[in-house]
């Protein structure tokens, strides 16, 4: 064999040997890399927990069994002034997506070339997997509200007291609280699944004023309007009802925009609350009922309020005319379906003073006198139509024939309008239609006797065929 041929054989042999070694090496590397295809590369961690060499299922179990308990033991310290509170992660139902976390760990390095993968497998990596922590945000808000409840100082409204025309004001107390939404946002910003991360939040107490302040009440400087109606002191039940109802209204303070409800203010007119029986209107009849007379209080208040230039949002007239108010100038009420309401349309508070004085129901409306602009208001009426009552006769067999007794007096009905007249310097400058009301008639009832009266009978003496003279009686 020639020298050249031998050289070729040797070279070919070497090439084949190298190729075989190379093939074997890469086959070995590929096998090794392939064996890690469903495993996480060494050195991949999730918050200090080594996931290297674990399959997806194994890593998911580790996350759920080891990481979640560590997260649940974490706390967020919340500082408010000199007080501290702890929010435990376990209280907000923490959870992590173990599947997504493990997928991220499993995918790491799998996009590299084979030799790079081999190096990662042999030398390990330094890679930390992040995870998303889920939790119950409503429970975070509950915690924030709980913190606020423990640190807040409730404000106290300023108070006003009026005795006669003397006005005294008790200042308000400023309240303190935290911004609950701000605390919730700060907690959400610092929530972290890293078990080793220490978290704390600080929020400041803030002042807040009560609804009613002394500045508001200082605007009340006098009487804007007054009105009173008279009553008979003979009906003690009715008088007591007037006293109770006006007493519930006395001292009512309405801030700008507040609505007054007569029924809500005086409450149920029940005997348990002290109300007595007195005459009331039910349809076209007068019948006794608990709270009889409270409509005089509502009608008197209506006159005082509207003469302060405050309109009604709900008001109805009586079914029949009443003695204490002209037609068109009254305001009836009935628990559950008829109310008298109005809204304070001024930009300052309005205070209602109500009481009985002698035989009068009196209401004074206090506010800012200057707001009246020197004007005064008067509610007047105008009768548009009059409806005469009829007489109804009812036969009564208990009365002698020809006897007539009026058992229920009659009352005329009418149609009437109410007008609010505005005066400036004593001169009428406006007349505004407020309402047009219709009042029913109440027929007179007359009982007519139908009992027959028998004529008196004259006794007839007994007679015999012979009249016998009586025997003489000797004188005593």
CSV table of C-alpha atoms in Angstrom, one decimal:
chain,number,residue,atom,x,y,z
A,1,UNK,CA,0.0,0.0,0.0
A,2,UNK,CA,1.4,3.3,-0.9
A,3,UNK,CA,2.3,5.9,1.6
A,4,UNK,CA,-0.5,8.3,0.4
A,5,UNK,CA,-3.1,5.6,0.6
A,6,UNK,CA,-2.1,4.8,4.2
A,7,UNK,CA,-2.3,8.5,5.1
A,8,UNK,CA,-5.8,8.8,3.6
A,9,UNK,CA,-7.0,5.8,5.6
A,10,UNK,CA,-5.5,7.2,8.8
A,11,UNK,CA,-7.1,10.6,8.2
A,12,UNK,CA,-10.5,9.0,7.4
A,13,UNK,CA,-10.2,6.9,10.5
A,14,UNK,CA,-9.5,10.0,12.6
A,15,UNK,CA,-12.4,11.9,11.1
A,16,UNK,CA,-14.7,9.0,11.7
A,17,UNK,CA,-13.5,8.7,15.2
A,18,UNK,CA,-14.0,12.5,15.8
A,19,UNK,CA,-17.4,12.3,14.2
A,20,UNK,CA,-18.3,9.4,16.4
A,21,UNK,CA,-17.1,11.1,19.5
A,22,UNK,CA,-18.8,14.4,18.5
A,23,UNK,CA,-22.0,12.6,17.7
A,24,UNK,CA,-21.8,10.7,21.0
A,25,UNK,CA,-21.1,13.9,22.9
A,26,UNK,CA,-24.0,15.8,21.3
A,27,UNK,CA,-26.3,12.8,21.7
A,28,UNK,CA,-25.3,12.8,25.4
A,29,UNK,CA,-25.9,16.5,25.7
A,30,UNK,CA,-29.2,16.3,23.9
A,31,UNK,CA,-30.3,13.4,26.1
A,32,UNK,CA,-29.4,15.4,29.2
A,33,UNK,CA,-31.1,18.5,28.0
A,34,UNK,CA,-34.2,16.5,26.9
A,35,UNK,CA,-34.3,14.9,30.4
A,36,UNK,CA,-34.9,18.5,31.8
A,37,UNK,CA,-37.5,19.4,29.2
A,38,UNK,CA,-40.3,19.0,31.8
A,39,UNK,CA,-38.3,20.1,34.7
A,40,UNK,CA,-37.3,23.5,36.1
A,41,UNK,CA,-33.6,24.3,35.7
A,42,UNK,CA,-31.5,24.3,38.9
A,43,UNK,CA,-31.3,27.6,40.7
A,44,UNK,CA,-34.8,28.9,39.8
A,45,UNK,CA,-36.4,30.2,42.9
A,46,UNK,CA,-39.8,31.6,44.0
A,47,UNK,CA,-39.2,33.9,47.0
A,48,UNK,CA,-36.4,31.7,48.4
A,49,UNK,CA,-38.0,28.4,47.6
A,50,UNK,CA,-35.9,26.3,45.3
A,51,UNK,CA,-37.9,24.9,42.4
A,52,UNK,CA,-34.9,23.5,40.5
A,53,UNK,CA,-35.3,19.9,39.2
A,54,UNK,CA,-39.1,19.9,39.9
A,55,UNK,CA,-41.7,19.0,37.4
A,56,UNK,CA,-44.7,21.3,37.0
A,57,UNK,CA,-46.9,19.3,39.3
A,58,UNK,CA,-44.2,19.0,42.0
A,59,UNK,CA,-43.5,22.8,41.8
A,60,UNK,CA,-47.2,23.7,42.0
A,61,UNK,CA,-47.5,21.6,45.1
A,62,UNK,CA,-44.4,23.3,46.6
A,63,UNK,CA,-45.9,26.7,45.9
A,64,UNK,CA,-49.2,25.9,47.5
A,65,UNK,CA,-47.7,24.1,50.5
A,66,UNK,CA,-44.7,26.3,51.3
A,67,UNK,CA,-45.2,29.8,49.7
A,68,UNK,CA,-48.8,30.4,50.6
A,69,UNK,CA,-48.3,29.7,54.4
A,70,UNK,CA,-45.3,32.1,54.3
A,71,UNK,CA,-47.4,34.8,52.7
A,72,UNK,CA,-50.3,34.2,55.1
A,73,UNK,CA,-48.0,34.9,58.0
A,74,UNK,CA,-47.0,38.4,56.7
A,75,UNK,CA,-48.4,41.6,58.2
A,76,UNK,CA,-48.7,45.1,57.0
A,77,UNK,CA,-48.2,47.6,59.8
A,78,UNK,CA,-50.5,50.7,59.6
A,79,UNK,CA,-49.6,53.7,61.7
A,80,UNK,CA,-52.1,56.5,62.4
A,81,UNK,CA,-50.8,59.1,64.8
A,82,UNK,CA,-49.6,57.3,67.9
A,83,UNK,CA,-51.6,54.1,67.2
A,84,UNK,CA,-50.5,51.1,65.2
A,85,UNK,CA,-52.6,48.4,63.5
A,86,UNK,CA,-51.6,45.1,61.8
A,87,UNK,CA,-53.3,43.7,58.7
A,88,UNK,CA,-52.5,40.0,58.4
A,89,UNK,CA,-52.3,38.7,54.9
A,90,UNK,CA,-54.2,35.7,56.1
A,91,UNK,CA,-57.2,38.0,56.8
A,92,UNK,CA,-57.4,39.2,53.2
A,93,UNK,CA,-57.6,35.7,51.7
A,94,UNK,CA,-54.3,35.7,49.8
A,95,UNK,CA,-53.8,33.5,46.8
A,96,UNK,CA,-51.2,33.1,44.0
A,97,UNK,CA,-51.5,31.6,40.6
A,98,UNK,CA,-49.3,28.6,41.2
A,99,UNK,CA,-49.8,27.4,37.7
A,100,UNK,CA,-48.7,30.6,36.1
A,101,UNK,CA,-45.8,30.9,38.5
A,102,UNK,CA,-44.6,27.4,37.7
A,103,UNK,CA,-45.1,27.9,33.9
A,104,UNK,CA,-42.8,30.9,34.2
A,105,UNK,CA,-40.2,28.9,36.1
A,106,UNK,CA,-40.5,26.0,33.7
A,107,UNK,CA,-40.1,28.2,30.6
A,108,UNK,CA,-37.0,29.9,31.9
A,109,UNK,CA,-33.9,28.9,29.7
A,110,UNK,CA,-35.9,26.6,27.4
A,111,UNK,CA,-35.5,29.1,24.6
A,112,UNK,CA,-31.7,28.9,24.7
A,113,UNK,CA,-29.4,26.8,22.5
A,114,UNK,CA,-28.6,23.2,23.5
A,115,UNK,CA,-25.1,23.9,24.9
A,116,UNK,CA,-26.4,26.9,26.8
A,117,UNK,CA,-29.1,24.7,28.3
A,118,UNK,CA,-26.4,22.1,29.2
A,119,UNK,CA,-24.4,24.8,31.0
A,120,UNK,CA,-27.5,26.0,32.9
A,121,UNK,CA,-28.3,22.4,33.9
A,122,UNK,CA,-24.7,21.8,35.1
A,123,UNK,CA,-23.9,25.1,36.6
A,124,UNK,CA,-27.3,26.2,37.7
A,125,UNK,CA,-28.9,29.7,37.3
A,126,UNK,CA,-29.7,32.7,39.4
A,127,UNK,CA,-33.3,33.4,38.5
A,128,UNK,CA,-36.2,34.5,40.8
A,129,UNK,CA,-39.7,34.0,39.6
A,130,UNK,CA,-42.2,36.7,40.3
A,131,UNK,CA,-45.8,35.9,41.0
A,132,UNK,CA,-49.0,37.8,41.2
A,133,UNK,CA,-50.8,37.9,44.6
A,134,UNK,CA,-54.5,38.0,44.6
A,135,UNK,CA,-56.6,39.0,47.6
A,136,UNK,CA,-60.1,40.1,48.7
A,137,UNK,CA,-60.2,43.9,48.2
A,138,UNK,CA,-63.4,44.1,50.2
A,139,UNK,CA,-61.6,42.8,53.2
A,140,UNK,CA,-58.9,45.4,52.8
A,141,UNK,CA,-61.7,48.0,52.8
A,142,UNK,CA,-63.3,46.4,55.9
A,143,UNK,CA,-59.9,46.7,57.6
A,144,UNK,CA,-59.5,50.3,56.6
A,145,UNK,CA,-63.0,51.1,57.9
A,146,UNK,CA,-62.2,49.3,61.2
A,147,UNK,CA,-59.0,51.4,61.6
A,148,UNK,CA,-61.1,54.5,61.0
A,149,UNK,CA,-63.7,53.5,63.5
A,150,UNK,CA,-60.9,53.1,66.2
A,151,UNK,CA,-59.2,56.4,65.5
A,152,UNK,CA,-62.0,58.7,64.5
A,153,UNK,CA,-63.4,61.4,66.8
A,154,UNK,CA,-67.1,62.1,66.0
A,155,UNK,CA,-67.8,65.7,65.4
A,156,UNK,CA,-70.6,67.4,67.5
A,157,UNK,CA,-72.9,69.9,65.8
A,158,UNK,CA,-73.1,73.4,67.1
A,159,UNK,CA,-76.4,74.0,68.9
A,160,UNK,CA,-78.8,76.9,69.1
A,161,UNK,CA,-81.1,77.8,71.9
A,162,UNK,CA,-83.7,80.5,71.7
A,163,UNK,CA,-85.6,81.7,74.8
A,164,UNK,CA,-88.1,84.3,73.8
A,165,UNK,CA,-86.0,86.3,71.4
A,166,UNK,CA,-82.6,85.7,73.2
A,167,UNK,CA,-80.4,83.5,71.0
A,168,UNK,CA,-77.5,81.5,72.4
A,169,UNK,CA,-75.1,79.2,70.4
A,170,UNK,CA,-73.0,76.3,71.7
A,171,UNK,CA,-69.9,75.9,69.4
A,172,UNK,CA,-69.3,72.7,67.5
A,173,UNK,CA,-66.6,70.0,68.2
A,174,UNK,CA,-64.3,69.3,65.2
A,175,UNK,CA,-64.2,65.6,64.3
A,176,UNK,CA,-61.1,63.6,63.2
A,177,UNK,CA,-60.9,60.7,60.8
A,178,UNK,CA,-58.7,59.1,58.1
A,179,UNK,CA,-59.3,59.0,54.4
A,180,UNK,CA,-60.4,55.3,54.1
A,181,UNK,CA,-59.9,55.3,50.3
A,182,UNK,CA,-56.4,56.6,50.7
A,183,UNK,CA,-55.5,53.9,53.2
A,184,UNK,CA,-56.9,51.2,50.9
A,185,UNK,CA,-54.8,52.5,48.0
A,186,UNK,CA,-51.6,52.6,50.1
A,187,UNK,CA,-52.2,49.0,51.3
A,188,UNK,CA,-52.8,47.8,47.7
A,189,UNK,CA,-49.6,49.5,46.6
A,190,UNK,CA,-47.4,47.7,49.2
A,191,UNK,CA,-49.0,44.3,49.0
A,192,UNK,CA,-46.2,41.9,47.9
A,193,UNK,CA,-46.0,38.1,47.9
A,194,UNK,CA,-42.3,38.2,49.0
A,195,UNK,CA,-42.4,36.6,52.5
A,196,UNK,CA,-39.2,38.5,53.5
A,197,UNK,CA,-40.4,42.0,52.6
A,198,UNK,CA,-41.4,44.2,55.5
A,199,UNK,CA,-44.3,46.5,54.7
A,200,UNK,CA,-45.7,49.5,56.5
A,201,UNK,CA,-48.2,52.3,55.8
A,202,UNK,CA,-48.6,55.6,57.5
A,203,UNK,CA,-51.8,57.8,57.2
A,204,UNK,CA,-52.6,61.1,58.9
A,205,UNK,CA,-55.7,62.0,60.8
A,206,UNK,CA,-57.6,64.8,59.2
A,207,UNK,CA,-60.0,67.3,60.7
A,208,UNK,CA,-63.6,67.5,59.5
A,209,UNK,CA,-66.4,69.8,60.5
A,210,UNK,CA,-69.8,68.7,61.7
A,211,UNK,CA,-72.8,69.4,59.5
A,212,UNK,CA,-73.9,72.3,61.7
A,213,UNK,CA,-71.3,74.9,62.7
A,214,UNK,CA,-71.5,78.0,64.9
A,215,UNK,CA,-70.7,80.1,61.8
A,216,UNK,CA,-73.9,78.7,60.2
A,217,UNK,CA,-76.0,79.3,63.3
A,218,UNK,CA,-74.6,82.9,63.8
A,219,UNK,CA,-76.6,83.8,60.7
A,220,UNK,CA,-79.8,83.4,62.7
A,221,UNK,CA,-80.3,86.9,64.1
A,222,UNK,CA,-84.1,87.4,64.6
A,223,UNK,CA,-87.7,86.6,63.7
A,224,UNK,CA,-88.5,86.5,60.0
A,225,UNK,CA,-92.3,85.9,60.5
A,226,UNK,CA,-94.9,84.9,63.1
A,227,UNK,CA,-98.4,83.6,63.1
A,228,UNK,CA,-100.9,82.5,65.8
A,229,UNK,CA,-104.4,81.1,65.9
A,230,UNK,CA,-106.9,80.9,68.8
A,231,UNK,CA,-108.6,77.9,70.3
A,232,UNK,CA,-111.2,77.1,72.9
A,233,UNK,CA,-109.8,76.0,76.3
A,234,UNK,CA,-113.0,74.0,77.0
A,235,UNK,CA,-111.9,70.8,75.2
A,236,UNK,CA,-109.0,69.5,77.4
A,237,UNK,CA,-108.2,66.7,75.0
A,238,UNK,CA,-107.8,69.0,72.0
A,239,UNK,CA,-105.7,71.5,74.1
A,240,UNK,CA,-103.3,68.7,75.1
A,241,UNK,CA,-102.9,67.6,71.5
A,242,UNK,CA,-102.1,71.2,70.5
A,243,UNK,CA,-99.5,71.3,73.3
A,244,UNK,CA,-97.9,68.0,72.3
A,245,UNK,CA,-97.7,68.7,68.6
A,246,UNK,CA,-96.4,72.2,68.9
A,247,UNK,CA,-93.8,70.9,71.5
A,248,UNK,CA,-92.4,68.4,69.0
A,249,UNK,CA,-92.0,71.1,66.4
A,250,UNK,CA,-90.5,73.7,68.8
A,251,UNK,CA,-86.7,73.8,68.3
A,252,UNK,CA,-86.7,72.4,64.8
A,253,UNK,CA,-83.6,73.5,62.9
A,254,UNK,CA,-83.5,73.3,59.1
A,255,UNK,CA,-80.2,73.7,57.3
A,256,UNK,CA,-80.3,75.0,53.7
A,257,UNK,CA,-81.9,72.4,51.5
A,258,UNK,CA,-83.5,70.5,54.4
A,259,UNK,CA,-87.1,69.4,54.0
A,260,UNK,CA,-89.5,69.5,56.9
A,261,UNK,CA,-92.2,66.8,57.3
A,262,UNK,CA,-95.0,67.6,59.7
A,263,UNK,CA,-96.0,64.0,60.1
A,264,UNK,CA,-92.4,62.8,60.7
A,265,UNK,CA,-91.9,65.6,63.2
A,266,UNK,CA,-94.9,65.1,65.5
A,267,UNK,CA,-94.9,61.3,65.1
A,268,UNK,CA,-97.9,58.9,65.4
A,269,UNK,CA,-100.8,60.5,67.2
A,270,UNK,CA,-101.3,57.5,69.5
A,271,UNK,CA,-102.5,57.4,73.1
A,272,UNK,CA,-99.1,55.7,74.0
A,273,UNK,CA,-97.5,59.0,73.0
A,274,UNK,CA,-99.9,61.1,75.1
A,275,UNK,CA,-102.3,62.2,72.4
A,276,UNK,CA,-106.0,62.4,73.4
A,277,UNK,CA,-109.3,61.9,71.7
A,278,UNK,CA,-110.9,65.0,70.1
A,279,UNK,CA,-113.0,65.8,67.1
A,280,UNK,CA,-111.5,65.2,63.7
A,281,UNK,CA,-112.7,65.3,60.1
A,282,UNK,CA,-113.2,62.0,58.4
A,283,UNK,CA,-114.6,62.7,54.9
A,284,UNK,CA,-117.6,64.9,55.5
A,285,UNK,CA,-118.2,63.7,59.0
A,286,UNK,CA,-116.9,64.9,62.4
A,287,UNK,CA,-115.8,62.0,64.5
A,288,UNK,CA,-113.6,61.7,67.6
A,289,UNK,CA,-110.1,60.5,67.1
A,290,UNK,CA,-106.7,60.5,68.7
A,291,UNK,CA,-104.8,63.6,67.8
A,292,UNK,CA,-107.8,65.7,67.1
A,293,UNK,CA,-106.6,69.3,66.7
A,294,UNK,CA,-103.1,68.7,65.3
A,295,UNK,CA,-104.4,70.2,62.0
A,296,UNK,CA,-104.7,73.5,63.7
A,297,UNK,CA,-101.0,73.3,64.6
A,298,UNK,CA,-100.1,72.4,61.0
A,299,UNK,CA,-102.3,75.2,59.6
A,300,UNK,CA,-100.8,77.8,62.0
A,301,UNK,CA,-97.2,76.6,61.1
A,302,UNK,CA,-98.2,76.8,57.4
A,303,UNK,CA,-99.1,80.5,57.8
A,304,UNK,CA,-95.9,81.4,59.7
A,305,UNK,CA,-93.7,79.6,57.2
A,306,UNK,CA,-95.2,80.9,54.0
A,307,UNK,CA,-95.1,84.4,55.5
A,308,UNK,CA,-91.4,83.9,55.8
A,309,UNK,CA,-91.5,83.5,52.0
A,310,UNK,CA,-90.9,79.7,52.1
A,311,UNK,CA,-93.2,77.7,49.8
A,312,UNK,CA,-94.7,74.3,50.5
A,313,UNK,CA,-93.6,71.2,48.7
A,314,UNK,CA,-96.7,69.3,49.9
A,315,UNK,CA,-99.9,70.9,51.3
A,316,UNK,CA,-103.6,70.1,51.2
A,317,UNK,CA,-106.7,71.8,52.4
A,318,UNK,CA,-109.3,70.3,54.7
A,319,UNK,CA,-112.3,68.5,53.2
A,320,UNK,CA,-114.5,71.1,54.9
A,321,UNK,CA,-114.0,74.6,56.3
A,322,UNK,CA,-112.5,75.0,59.8
A,323,UNK,CA,-113.1,77.6,62.4
A,324,UNK,CA,-109.5,78.6,63.0
A,325,UNK,CA,-108.6,79.3,59.4
A,326,UNK,CA,-110.2,81.0,56.5
A,327,UNK,CA,-110.9,78.9,53.4
A,328,UNK,CA,-107.7,78.6,51.3
A,329,UNK,CA,-105.4,79.3,54.2
A,330,UNK,CA,-105.2,76.0,56.0
A,331,UNK,CA,-103.1,72.9,55.8
A,332,UNK,CA,-104.5,69.5,56.8
A,333,UNK,CA,-102.6,66.3,57.7
A,334,UNK,CA,-103.4,62.7,58.1
A,335,UNK,CA,-100.8,60.1,59.1
A,336,UNK,CA,-99.7,57.9,56.2
A,337,UNK,CA,-101.2,59.8,53.3
A,338,UNK,CA,-101.5,63.5,53.8
A,339,UNK,CA,-98.5,65.6,55.0
A,340,UNK,CA,-97.4,69.2,55.2
A,341,UNK,CA,-93.9,69.7,53.9
A,342,UNK,CA,-91.6,72.5,52.9
A,343,UNK,CA,-87.9,73.0,52.1
A,344,UNK,CA,-85.6,75.6,53.5
A,345,UNK,CA,-84.7,77.4,50.3
A,346,UNK,CA,-82.5,80.0,52.0
A,347,UNK,CA,-78.7,79.9,52.2
A,348,UNK,CA,-78.8,80.0,56.0
A,349,UNK,CA,-80.5,77.9,58.7
A,350,UNK,CA,-84.1,78.4,59.8
A,351,UNK,CA,-85.2,77.8,63.4
A,352,UNK,CA,-88.9,77.1,64.3
A,353,UNK,CA,-90.2,78.2,67.7
A,354,UNK,CA,-93.6,76.9,68.6
A,355,UNK,CA,-95.7,77.0,71.8
A,356,UNK,CA,-99.1,77.6,73.4
A,357,UNK,CA,-99.7,81.0,75.0
A,358,UNK,CA,-103.1,81.3,76.7
A,359,UNK,CA,-105.6,80.2,74.1
A,360,UNK,CA,-103.3,80.7,71.2
A,361,UNK,CA,-101.0,78.4,69.1
A,362,UNK,CA,-97.9,80.5,68.2
A,363,UNK,CA,-95.1,79.9,65.7
A,364,UNK,CA,-92.1,82.1,65.1
A,365,UNK,CA,-89.7,81.5,62.2
A,366,UNK,CA,-86.2,82.6,63.1
A,367,UNK,CA,-83.5,83.3,60.5
A,368,UNK,CA,-81.5,86.1,58.9
A,369,UNK,CA,-83.8,89.1,59.0
A,370,UNK,CA,-81.8,90.9,56.4
A,371,UNK,CA,-82.7,88.2,53.9
A,372,UNK,CA,-86.3,89.5,53.9
A,373,UNK,CA,-84.9,92.7,52.2
A,374,UNK,CA,-87.3,94.9,54.2
A,375,UNK,CA,-90.3,93.0,52.7
A,376,UNK,CA,-93.2,91.4,54.6
A,377,UNK,CA,-95.6,88.8,53.4
A,378,UNK,CA,-99.3,88.0,54.1
A,379,UNK,CA,-101.4,85.1,53.1
A,380,UNK,CA,-104.9,86.2,52.1
A,381,UNK,CA,-107.9,84.5,50.6
A,382,UNK,CA,-110.6,85.1,48.1
A,383,UNK,CA,-113.9,83.2,48.0
A,384,UNK,CA,-114.7,82.3,44.4
A,385,UNK,CA,-117.8,80.2,44.8
A,386,UNK,CA,-120.1,79.3,47.7
A,387,UNK,CA,-122.1,76.1,48.0
A,388,UNK,CA,-125.1,76.1,50.3
A,389,UNK,CA,-125.7,73.1,52.5
A,390,UNK,CA,-128.9,71.1,52.3
A,391,UNK,CA,-131.1,69.8,55.1
A,392,UNK,CA,-131.5,66.1,55.4
A,393,UNK,CA,-134.5,64.7,57.4
A,394,UNK,CA,-134.2,61.5,59.2
A,395,UNK,CA,-137.3,59.8,60.6
A,396,UNK,CA,-136.9,59.0,64.2
A,397,UNK,CA,-139.5,56.6,65.7
A,398,UNK,CA,-138.4,57.5,69.3
A,399,UNK,CA,-139.5,61.1,68.9
A,400,UNK,CA,-143.1,62.2,69.0
A,401,UNK,CA,-144.8,62.9,65.8
A,402,UNK,CA,-144.3,66.5,64.8
A,403,UNK,CA,-141.0,66.9,66.8
A,404,UNK,CA,-137.9,68.2,64.9
A,405,UNK,CA,-134.4,68.1,66.4
A,406,UNK,CA,-131.2,69.3,64.7
A,407,UNK,CA,-128.7,66.5,65.3
A,408,UNK,CA,-125.9,67.8,63.1
A,409,UNK,CA,-125.5,71.4,62.1
A,410,UNK,CA,-124.8,72.2,58.5
A,411,UNK,CA,-121.9,74.1,57.0
A,412,UNK,CA,-121.6,75.8,53.6
A,413,UNK,CA,-118.9,74.7,51.2
A,414,UNK,CA,-116.9,76.9,48.9
A,415,UNK,CA,-114.1,77.3,46.4
A,416,UNK,CA,-111.4,79.7,47.5
A,417,UNK,CA,-107.9,80.8,46.5
A,418,UNK,CA,-105.0,81.7,48.7
A,419,UNK,CA,-102.6,84.5,47.6
A,420,UNK,CA,-99.3,85.6,49.1
A,421,UNK,CA,-99.2,89.3,49.1
A,422,UNK,CA,-95.8,91.0,49.2
A,423,UNK,CA,-95.4,94.4,50.9
A,424,UNK,CA,-92.4,96.8,50.6
A,425,UNK,CA,-92.4,99.8,52.9
A,426,UNK,CA,-96.1,99.1,53.6
A,427,UNK,CA,-97.0,99.2,49.9
A,428,UNK,CA,-98.2,96.1,48.1
A,429,UNK,CA,-95.8,95.2,45.3
A,430,UNK,CA,-96.9,91.6,44.4
A,431,UNK,CA,-99.8,89.2,44.7
A,432,UNK,CA,-99.0,85.6,44.0
A,433,UNK,CA,-101.6,82.8,43.6
A,434,UNK,CA,-100.6,80.0,46.0
A,435,UNK,CA,-103.5,77.6,45.9
A,436,UNK,CA,-107.1,77.1,44.8
A,437,UNK,CA,-109.1,74.8,47.1
A,438,UNK,CA,-112.5,73.3,47.2
A,439,UNK,CA,-114.4,72.7,50.5
A,440,UNK,CA,-117.4,70.4,50.6
A,441,UNK,CA,-120.7,71.2,52.2
A,442,UNK,CA,-121.8,69.5,55.4
A,443,UNK,CA,-125.6,69.0,55.3
A,444,UNK,CA,-127.7,69.7,58.3
A,445,UNK,CA,-129.3,66.6,59.7
A,446,UNK,CA,-132.8,66.9,61.3
A,447,UNK,CA,-134.4,64.1,63.1
A,448,UNK,CA,-138.2,64.1,62.5
A,449,UNK,CA,-140.4,62.3,65.0
A,450,UNK,CA,-142.8,59.6,63.8
A,451,UNK,CA,-144.1,58.2,67.0
A,452,UNK,CA,-147.9,58.4,67.2
A,453,UNK,CA,-149.4,60.0,70.2
A,454,UNK,CA,-152.7,58.4,71.4
A,455,UNK,CA,-155.6,60.7,72.5
A,456,UNK,CA,-156.4,60.5,76.2
A,457,UNK,CA,-159.5,58.3,77.1
A,458,UNK,CA,-162.3,59.5,79.5
A,459,UNK,CA,-163.4,56.7,82.0
A,460,UNK,CA,-167.2,55.7,81.8
A,461,UNK,CA,-169.1,55.0,85.2
A,462,UNK,CA,-170.7,51.6,85.7
A,463,UNK,CA,-174.6,51.7,85.8
A,464,UNK,CA,-177.3,49.3,87.3
A,465,UNK,CA,-181.0,49.0,86.5
A,466,UNK,CA,-181.7,50.8,89.8
A,467,UNK,CA,-179.7,53.5,91.4
A,468,UNK,CA,-179.2,52.7,95.1
A,469,UNK,CA,-178.5,55.7,97.3
A,470,UNK,CA,-175.6,55.2,99.7
A,471,UNK,CA,-176.2,54.7,103.4
A,472,UNK,CA,-175.8,57.8,105.5
A,473,UNK,CA,-172.8,57.8,107.6
A,474,UNK,CA,-173.3,59.2,111.1
A,475,UNK,CA,-171.2,62.3,111.9
A,476,UNK,CA,-168.1,61.7,113.9
